[in-house]
PDB file of C-alpha atoms in Angstrom:
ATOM      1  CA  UNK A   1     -75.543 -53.230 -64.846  1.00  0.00           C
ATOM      2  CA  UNK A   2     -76.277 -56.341 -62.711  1.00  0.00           C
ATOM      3  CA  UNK A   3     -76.972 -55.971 -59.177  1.00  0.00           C
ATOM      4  CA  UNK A   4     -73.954 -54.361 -57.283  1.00  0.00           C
ATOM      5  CA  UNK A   5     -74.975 -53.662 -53.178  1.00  0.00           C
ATOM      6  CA  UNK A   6     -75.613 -56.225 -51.173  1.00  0.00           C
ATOM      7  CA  UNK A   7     -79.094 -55.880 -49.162  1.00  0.00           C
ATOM      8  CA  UNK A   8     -78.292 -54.459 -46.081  1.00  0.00           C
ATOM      9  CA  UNK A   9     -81.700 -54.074 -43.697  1.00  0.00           C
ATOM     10  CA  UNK A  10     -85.198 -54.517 -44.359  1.00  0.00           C
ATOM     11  CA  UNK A  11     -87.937 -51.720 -44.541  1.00  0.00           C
ATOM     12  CA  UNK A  12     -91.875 -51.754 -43.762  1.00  0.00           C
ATOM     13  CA  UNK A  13     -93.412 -48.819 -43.765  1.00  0.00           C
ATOM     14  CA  UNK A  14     -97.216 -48.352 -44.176  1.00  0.00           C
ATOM     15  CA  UNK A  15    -100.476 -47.471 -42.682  1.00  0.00           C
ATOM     16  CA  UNK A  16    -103.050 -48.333 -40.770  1.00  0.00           C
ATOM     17  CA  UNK A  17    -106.510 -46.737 -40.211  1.00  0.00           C
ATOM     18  CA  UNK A  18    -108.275 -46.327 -37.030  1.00  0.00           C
ATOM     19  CA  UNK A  19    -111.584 -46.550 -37.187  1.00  0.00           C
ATOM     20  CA  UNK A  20    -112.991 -42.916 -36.356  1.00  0.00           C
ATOM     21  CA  UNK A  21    -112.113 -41.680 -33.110  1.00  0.00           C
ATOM     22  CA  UNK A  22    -109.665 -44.611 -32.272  1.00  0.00           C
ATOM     23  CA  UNK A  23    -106.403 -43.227 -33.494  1.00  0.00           C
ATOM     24  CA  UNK A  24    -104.711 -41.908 -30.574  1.00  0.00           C
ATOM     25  CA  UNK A  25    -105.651 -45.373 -28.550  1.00  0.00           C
ATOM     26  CA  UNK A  26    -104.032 -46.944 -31.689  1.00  0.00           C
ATOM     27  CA  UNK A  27    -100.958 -44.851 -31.685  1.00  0.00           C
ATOM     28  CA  UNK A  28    -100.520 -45.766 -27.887  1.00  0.00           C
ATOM     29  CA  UNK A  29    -100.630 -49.317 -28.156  1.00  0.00           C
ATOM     30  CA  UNK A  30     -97.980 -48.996 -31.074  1.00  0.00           C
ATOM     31  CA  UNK A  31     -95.528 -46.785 -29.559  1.00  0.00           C
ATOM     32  CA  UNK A  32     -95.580 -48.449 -25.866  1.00  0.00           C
ATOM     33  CA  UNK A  33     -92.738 -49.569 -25.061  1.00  0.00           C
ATOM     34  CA  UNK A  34     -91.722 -53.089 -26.103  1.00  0.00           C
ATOM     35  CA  UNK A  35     -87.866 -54.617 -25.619  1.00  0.00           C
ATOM     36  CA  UNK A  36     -89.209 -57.309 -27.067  1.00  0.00           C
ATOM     37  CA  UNK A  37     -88.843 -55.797 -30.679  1.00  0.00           C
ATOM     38  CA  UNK A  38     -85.089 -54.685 -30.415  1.00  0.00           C
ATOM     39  CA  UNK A  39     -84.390 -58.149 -29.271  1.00  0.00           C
ATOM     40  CA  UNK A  40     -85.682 -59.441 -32.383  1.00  0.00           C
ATOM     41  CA  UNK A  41     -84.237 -57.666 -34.747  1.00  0.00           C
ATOM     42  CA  UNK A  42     -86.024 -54.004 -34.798  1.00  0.00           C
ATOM     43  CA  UNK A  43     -83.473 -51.152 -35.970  1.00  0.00           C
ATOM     44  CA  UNK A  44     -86.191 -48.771 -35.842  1.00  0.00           C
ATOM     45  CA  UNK A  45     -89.975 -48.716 -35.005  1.00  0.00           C
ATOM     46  CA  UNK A  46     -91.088 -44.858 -35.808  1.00  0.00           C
ATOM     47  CA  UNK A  47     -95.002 -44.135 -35.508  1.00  0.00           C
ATOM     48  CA  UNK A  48     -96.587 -41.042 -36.248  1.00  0.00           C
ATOM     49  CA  UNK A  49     -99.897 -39.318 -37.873  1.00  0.00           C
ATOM     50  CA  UNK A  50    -100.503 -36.391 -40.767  1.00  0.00           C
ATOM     51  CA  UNK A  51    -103.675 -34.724 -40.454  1.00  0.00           C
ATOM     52  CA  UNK A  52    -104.029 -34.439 -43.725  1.00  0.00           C
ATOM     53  CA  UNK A  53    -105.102 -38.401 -43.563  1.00  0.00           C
ATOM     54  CA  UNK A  54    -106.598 -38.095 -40.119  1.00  0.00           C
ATOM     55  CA  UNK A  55    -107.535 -41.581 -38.837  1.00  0.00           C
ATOM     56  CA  UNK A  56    -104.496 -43.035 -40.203  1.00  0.00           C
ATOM     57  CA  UNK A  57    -101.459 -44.013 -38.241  1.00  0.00           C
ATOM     58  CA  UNK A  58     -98.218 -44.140 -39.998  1.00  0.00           C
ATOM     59  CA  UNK A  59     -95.271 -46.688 -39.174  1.00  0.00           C
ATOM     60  CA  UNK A  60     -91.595 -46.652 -40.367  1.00  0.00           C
ATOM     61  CA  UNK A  61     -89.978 -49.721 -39.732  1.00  0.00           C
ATOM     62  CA  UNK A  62     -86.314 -50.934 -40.189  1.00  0.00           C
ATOM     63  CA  UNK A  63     -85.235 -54.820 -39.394  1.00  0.00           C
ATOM     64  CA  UNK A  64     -81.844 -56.556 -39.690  1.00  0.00           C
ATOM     65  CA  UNK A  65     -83.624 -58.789 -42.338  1.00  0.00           C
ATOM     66  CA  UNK A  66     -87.071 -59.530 -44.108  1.00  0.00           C
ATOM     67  CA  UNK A  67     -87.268 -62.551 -42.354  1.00  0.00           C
ATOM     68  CA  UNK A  68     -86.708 -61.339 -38.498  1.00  0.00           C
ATOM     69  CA  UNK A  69     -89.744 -58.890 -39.715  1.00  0.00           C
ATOM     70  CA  UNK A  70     -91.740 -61.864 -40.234  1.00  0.00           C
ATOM     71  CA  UNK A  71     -90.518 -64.062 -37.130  1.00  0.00           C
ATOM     72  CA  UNK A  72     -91.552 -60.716 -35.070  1.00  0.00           C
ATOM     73  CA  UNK A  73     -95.080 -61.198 -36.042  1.00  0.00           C
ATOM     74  CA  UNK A  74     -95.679 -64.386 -34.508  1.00  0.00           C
ATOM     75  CA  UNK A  75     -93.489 -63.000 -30.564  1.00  0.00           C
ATOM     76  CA  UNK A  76     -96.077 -62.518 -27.922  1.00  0.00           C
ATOM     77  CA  UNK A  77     -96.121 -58.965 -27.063  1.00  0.00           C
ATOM     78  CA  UNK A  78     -96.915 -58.506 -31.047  1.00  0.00           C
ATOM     79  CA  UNK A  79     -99.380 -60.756 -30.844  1.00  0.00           C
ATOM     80  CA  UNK A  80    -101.012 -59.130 -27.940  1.00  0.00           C
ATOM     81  CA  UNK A  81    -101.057 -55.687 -29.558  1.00  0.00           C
ATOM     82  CA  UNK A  82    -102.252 -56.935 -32.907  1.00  0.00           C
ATOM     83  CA  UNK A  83    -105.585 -58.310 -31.175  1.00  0.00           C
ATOM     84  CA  UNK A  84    -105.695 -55.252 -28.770  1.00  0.00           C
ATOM     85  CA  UNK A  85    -105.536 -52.987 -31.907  1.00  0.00           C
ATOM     86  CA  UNK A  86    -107.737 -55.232 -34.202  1.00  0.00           C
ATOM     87  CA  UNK A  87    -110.837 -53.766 -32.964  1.00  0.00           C
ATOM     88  CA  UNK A  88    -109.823 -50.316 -33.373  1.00  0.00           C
ATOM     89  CA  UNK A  89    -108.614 -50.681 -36.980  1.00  0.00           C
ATOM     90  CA  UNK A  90    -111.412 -49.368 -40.064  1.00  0.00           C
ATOM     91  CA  UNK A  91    -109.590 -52.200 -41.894  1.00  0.00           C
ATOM     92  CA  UNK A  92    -107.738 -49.714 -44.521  1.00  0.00           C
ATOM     93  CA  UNK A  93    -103.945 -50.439 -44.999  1.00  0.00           C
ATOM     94  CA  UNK A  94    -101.681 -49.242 -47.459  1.00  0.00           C
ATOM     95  CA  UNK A  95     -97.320 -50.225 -46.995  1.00  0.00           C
ATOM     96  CA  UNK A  96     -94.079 -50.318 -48.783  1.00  0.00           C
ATOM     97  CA  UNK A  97     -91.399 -53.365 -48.252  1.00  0.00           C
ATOM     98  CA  UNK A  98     -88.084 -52.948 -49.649  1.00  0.00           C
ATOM     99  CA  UNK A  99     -84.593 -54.342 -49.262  1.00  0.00           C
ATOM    100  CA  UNK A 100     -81.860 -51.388 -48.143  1.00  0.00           C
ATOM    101  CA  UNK A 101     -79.090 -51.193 -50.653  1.00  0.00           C
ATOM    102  CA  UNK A 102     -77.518 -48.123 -48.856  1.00  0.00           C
ATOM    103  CA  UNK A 103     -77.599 -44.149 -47.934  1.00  0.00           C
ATOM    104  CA  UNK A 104     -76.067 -41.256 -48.909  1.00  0.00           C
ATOM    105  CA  UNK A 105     -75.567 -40.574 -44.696  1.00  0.00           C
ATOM    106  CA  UNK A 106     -73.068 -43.046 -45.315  1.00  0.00           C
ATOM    107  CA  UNK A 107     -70.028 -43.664 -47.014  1.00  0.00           C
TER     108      UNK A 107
ATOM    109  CA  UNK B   1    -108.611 -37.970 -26.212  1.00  0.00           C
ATOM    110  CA  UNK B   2    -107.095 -35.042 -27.605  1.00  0.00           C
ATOM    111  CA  UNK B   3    -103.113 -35.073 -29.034  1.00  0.00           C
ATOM    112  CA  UNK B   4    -101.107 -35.945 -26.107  1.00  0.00           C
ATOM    113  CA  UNK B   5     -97.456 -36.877 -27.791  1.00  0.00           C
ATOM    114  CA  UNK B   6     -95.628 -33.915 -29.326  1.00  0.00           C
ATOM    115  CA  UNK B   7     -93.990 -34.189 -32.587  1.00  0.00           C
ATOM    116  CA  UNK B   8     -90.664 -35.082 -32.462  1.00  0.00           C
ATOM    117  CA  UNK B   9     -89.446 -36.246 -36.048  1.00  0.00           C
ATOM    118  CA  UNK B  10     -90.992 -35.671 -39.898  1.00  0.00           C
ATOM    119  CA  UNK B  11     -90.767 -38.661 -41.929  1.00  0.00           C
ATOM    120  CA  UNK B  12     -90.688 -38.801 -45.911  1.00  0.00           C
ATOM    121  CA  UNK B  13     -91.203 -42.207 -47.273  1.00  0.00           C
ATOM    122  CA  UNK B  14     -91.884 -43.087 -51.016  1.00  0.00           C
ATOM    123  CA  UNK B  15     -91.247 -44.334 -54.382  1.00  0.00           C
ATOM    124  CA  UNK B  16     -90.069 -43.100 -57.073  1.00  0.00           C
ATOM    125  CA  UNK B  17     -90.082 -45.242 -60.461  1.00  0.00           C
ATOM    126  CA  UNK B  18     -87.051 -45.814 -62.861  1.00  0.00           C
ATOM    127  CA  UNK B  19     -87.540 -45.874 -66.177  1.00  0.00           C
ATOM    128  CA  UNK B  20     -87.183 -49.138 -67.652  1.00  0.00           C
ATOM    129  CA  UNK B  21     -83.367 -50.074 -66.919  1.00  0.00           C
ATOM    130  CA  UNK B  22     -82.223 -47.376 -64.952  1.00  0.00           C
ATOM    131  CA  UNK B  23     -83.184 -48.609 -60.952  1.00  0.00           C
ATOM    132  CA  UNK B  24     -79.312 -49.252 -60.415  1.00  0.00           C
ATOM    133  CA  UNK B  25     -78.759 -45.836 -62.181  1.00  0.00           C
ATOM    134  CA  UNK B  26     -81.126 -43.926 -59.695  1.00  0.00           C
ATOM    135  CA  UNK B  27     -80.326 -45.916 -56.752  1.00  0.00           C
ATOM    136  CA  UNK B  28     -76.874 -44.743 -57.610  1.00  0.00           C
ATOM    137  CA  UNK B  29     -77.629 -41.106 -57.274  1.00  0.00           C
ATOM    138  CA  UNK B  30     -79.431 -41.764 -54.424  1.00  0.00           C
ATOM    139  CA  UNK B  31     -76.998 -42.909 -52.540  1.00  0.00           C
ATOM    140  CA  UNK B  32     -73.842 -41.610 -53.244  1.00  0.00           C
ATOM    141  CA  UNK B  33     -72.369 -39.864 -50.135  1.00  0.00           C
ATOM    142  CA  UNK B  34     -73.785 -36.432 -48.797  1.00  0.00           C
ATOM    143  CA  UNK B  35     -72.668 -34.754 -46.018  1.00  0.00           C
ATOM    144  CA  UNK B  36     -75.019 -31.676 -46.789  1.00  0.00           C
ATOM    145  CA  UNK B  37     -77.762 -33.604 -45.688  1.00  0.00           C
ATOM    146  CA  UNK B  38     -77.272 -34.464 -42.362  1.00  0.00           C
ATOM    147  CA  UNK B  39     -76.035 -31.062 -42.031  1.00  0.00           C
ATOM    148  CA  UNK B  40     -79.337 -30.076 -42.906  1.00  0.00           C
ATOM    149  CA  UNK B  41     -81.106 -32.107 -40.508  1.00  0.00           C
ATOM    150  CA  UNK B  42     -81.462 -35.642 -41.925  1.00  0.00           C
ATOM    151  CA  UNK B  43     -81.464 -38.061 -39.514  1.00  0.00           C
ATOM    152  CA  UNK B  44     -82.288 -41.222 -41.976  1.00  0.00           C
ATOM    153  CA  UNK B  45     -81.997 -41.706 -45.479  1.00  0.00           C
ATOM    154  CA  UNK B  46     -82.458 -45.234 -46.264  1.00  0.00           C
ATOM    155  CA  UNK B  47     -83.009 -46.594 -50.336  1.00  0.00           C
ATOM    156  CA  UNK B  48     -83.680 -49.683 -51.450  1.00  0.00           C
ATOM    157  CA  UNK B  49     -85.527 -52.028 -53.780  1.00  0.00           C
ATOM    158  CA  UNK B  50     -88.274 -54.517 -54.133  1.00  0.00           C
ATOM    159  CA  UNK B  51     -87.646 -57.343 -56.911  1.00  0.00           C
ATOM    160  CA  UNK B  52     -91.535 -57.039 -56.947  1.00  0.00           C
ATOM    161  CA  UNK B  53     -91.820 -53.435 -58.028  1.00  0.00           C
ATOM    162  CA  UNK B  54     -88.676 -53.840 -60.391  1.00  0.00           C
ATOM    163  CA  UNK B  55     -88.617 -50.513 -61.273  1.00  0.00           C
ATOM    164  CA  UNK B  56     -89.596 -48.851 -58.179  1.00  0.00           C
ATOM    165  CA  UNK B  57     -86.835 -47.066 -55.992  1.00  0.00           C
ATOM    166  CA  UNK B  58     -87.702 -46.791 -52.512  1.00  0.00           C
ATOM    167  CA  UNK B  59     -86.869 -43.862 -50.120  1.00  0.00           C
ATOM    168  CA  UNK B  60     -87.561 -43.926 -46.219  1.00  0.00           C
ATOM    169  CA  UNK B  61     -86.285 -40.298 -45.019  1.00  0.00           C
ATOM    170  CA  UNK B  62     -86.300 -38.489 -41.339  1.00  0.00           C
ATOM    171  CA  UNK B  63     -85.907 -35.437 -40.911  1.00  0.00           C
ATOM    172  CA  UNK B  64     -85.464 -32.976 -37.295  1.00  0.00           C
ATOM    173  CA  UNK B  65     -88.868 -31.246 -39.086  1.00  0.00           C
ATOM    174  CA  UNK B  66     -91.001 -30.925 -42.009  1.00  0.00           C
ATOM    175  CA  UNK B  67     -89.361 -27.486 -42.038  1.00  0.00           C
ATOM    176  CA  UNK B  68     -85.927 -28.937 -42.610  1.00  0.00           C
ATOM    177  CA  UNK B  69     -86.632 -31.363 -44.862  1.00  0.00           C
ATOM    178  CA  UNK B  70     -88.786 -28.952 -47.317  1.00  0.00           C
ATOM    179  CA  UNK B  71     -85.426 -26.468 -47.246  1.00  0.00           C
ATOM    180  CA  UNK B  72     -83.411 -29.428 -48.246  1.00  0.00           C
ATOM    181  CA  UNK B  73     -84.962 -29.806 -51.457  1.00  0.00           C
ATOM    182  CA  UNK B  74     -83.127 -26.277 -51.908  1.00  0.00           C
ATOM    183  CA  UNK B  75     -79.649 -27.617 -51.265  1.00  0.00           C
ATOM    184  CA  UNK B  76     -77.357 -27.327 -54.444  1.00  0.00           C
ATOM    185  CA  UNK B  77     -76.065 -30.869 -54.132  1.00  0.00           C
ATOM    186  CA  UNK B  78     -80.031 -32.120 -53.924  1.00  0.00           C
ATOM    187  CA  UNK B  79     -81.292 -29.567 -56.654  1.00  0.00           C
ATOM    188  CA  UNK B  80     -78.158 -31.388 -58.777  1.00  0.00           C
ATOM    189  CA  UNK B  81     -79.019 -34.819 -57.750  1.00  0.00           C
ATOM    190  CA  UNK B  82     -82.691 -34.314 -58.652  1.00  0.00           C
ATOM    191  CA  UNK B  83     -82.277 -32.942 -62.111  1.00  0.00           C
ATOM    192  CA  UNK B  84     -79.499 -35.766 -62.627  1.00  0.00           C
ATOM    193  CA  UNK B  85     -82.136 -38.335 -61.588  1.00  0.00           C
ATOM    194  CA  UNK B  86     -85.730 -36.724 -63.132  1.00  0.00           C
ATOM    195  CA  UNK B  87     -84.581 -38.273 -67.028  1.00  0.00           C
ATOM    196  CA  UNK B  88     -83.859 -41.417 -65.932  1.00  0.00           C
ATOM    197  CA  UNK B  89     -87.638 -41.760 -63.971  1.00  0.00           C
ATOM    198  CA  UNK B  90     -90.369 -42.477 -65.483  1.00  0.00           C
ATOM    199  CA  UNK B  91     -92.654 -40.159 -63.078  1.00  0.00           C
ATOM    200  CA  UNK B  92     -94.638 -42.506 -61.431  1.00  0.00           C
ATOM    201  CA  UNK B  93     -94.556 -41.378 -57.647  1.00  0.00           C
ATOM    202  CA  UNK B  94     -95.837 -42.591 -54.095  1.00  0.00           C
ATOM    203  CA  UNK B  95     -95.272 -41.664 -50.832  1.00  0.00           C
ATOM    204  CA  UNK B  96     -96.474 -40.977 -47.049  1.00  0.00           C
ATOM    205  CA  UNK B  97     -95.071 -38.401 -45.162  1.00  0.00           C
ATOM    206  CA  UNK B  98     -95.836 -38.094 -41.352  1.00  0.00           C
ATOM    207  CA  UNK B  99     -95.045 -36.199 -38.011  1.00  0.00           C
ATOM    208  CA  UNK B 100     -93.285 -38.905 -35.598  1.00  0.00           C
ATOM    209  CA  UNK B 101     -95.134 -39.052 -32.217  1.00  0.00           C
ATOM    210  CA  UNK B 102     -93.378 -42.136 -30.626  1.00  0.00           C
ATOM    211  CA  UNK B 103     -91.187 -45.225 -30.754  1.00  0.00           C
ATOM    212  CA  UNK B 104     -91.897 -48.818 -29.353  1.00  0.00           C
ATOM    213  CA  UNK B 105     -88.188 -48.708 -28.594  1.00  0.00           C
ATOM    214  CA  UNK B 106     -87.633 -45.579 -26.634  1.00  0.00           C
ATOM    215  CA  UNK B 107     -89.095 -45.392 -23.298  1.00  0.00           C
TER     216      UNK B 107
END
């Protein structure tokens, strides 16, 4: 059975590790506000933590497409809050990409 | 610093691994329509694939709370869907799960 959806959105979800102590500054500079994103394609931007993993700050992304993910990365703002969160970052990252092919919220 | 944002959303993101040939099949199950589970508090069920993980079928859930989405796995129609879909996986598993503090695009 070949391929039968067509790719709708684009997800990135992962992690990324503060290094210790640093995780609430890194969850602020992630979840301030940025219009920036939406304008570029952003469906949705969640970030969050789990204790259970407790320097790590979680992201759920969605994008209209794999490759307005990748034009994001080079916009200003992101560029400013990859450098600002550089420093705070152990270096550990772990993420998922994947092409949407649909939901059962929809019909 | 202590925890300043409450938690507003759970998130349940993963993988779970076909069996060779039967990705379509699963991402089949996975989507077909439910309206049980927004009724039970899903906000986002999103599945897709990655042509580099050919087998893999990825999930990115939210849920209103970890609360909701654990009494989900209850549900008849997700109890059905889950023992449709465990002989066609081949049990390799992944995932992140994470309490939502904040969005880039909401004030």
């Amino acid at each position: 059975m070949g391929r039968y959806f067509e790719a709708m959105t684009y997800a990135n979800v992962g992690l990324l590790e503060a290094s210790t102590g640093n995780r609430d500054a890194l969850v602020e500079i992630l979840t301030r506000p940025s219009a920036e994103l939406a304008d570029a394609g952003c469906l949705l931007y969640e970030v969050g933590v789990n204790d259970d993993d407790p320097e790590a700050v979680f992201v759920a992304e969605l994008w209209v497409s794999a490759e307005a993910h990748a034009a994001s990365l080079q916009l200003p703002g992101v560029q400013a809050a990859i450098a600002e969160a550089r420093p705070l970052m152990s270096g550990r990252m772990e993420g998922m990409r994947f092409d949407v092919l649909g939901s059962p919220l929809r019909e």
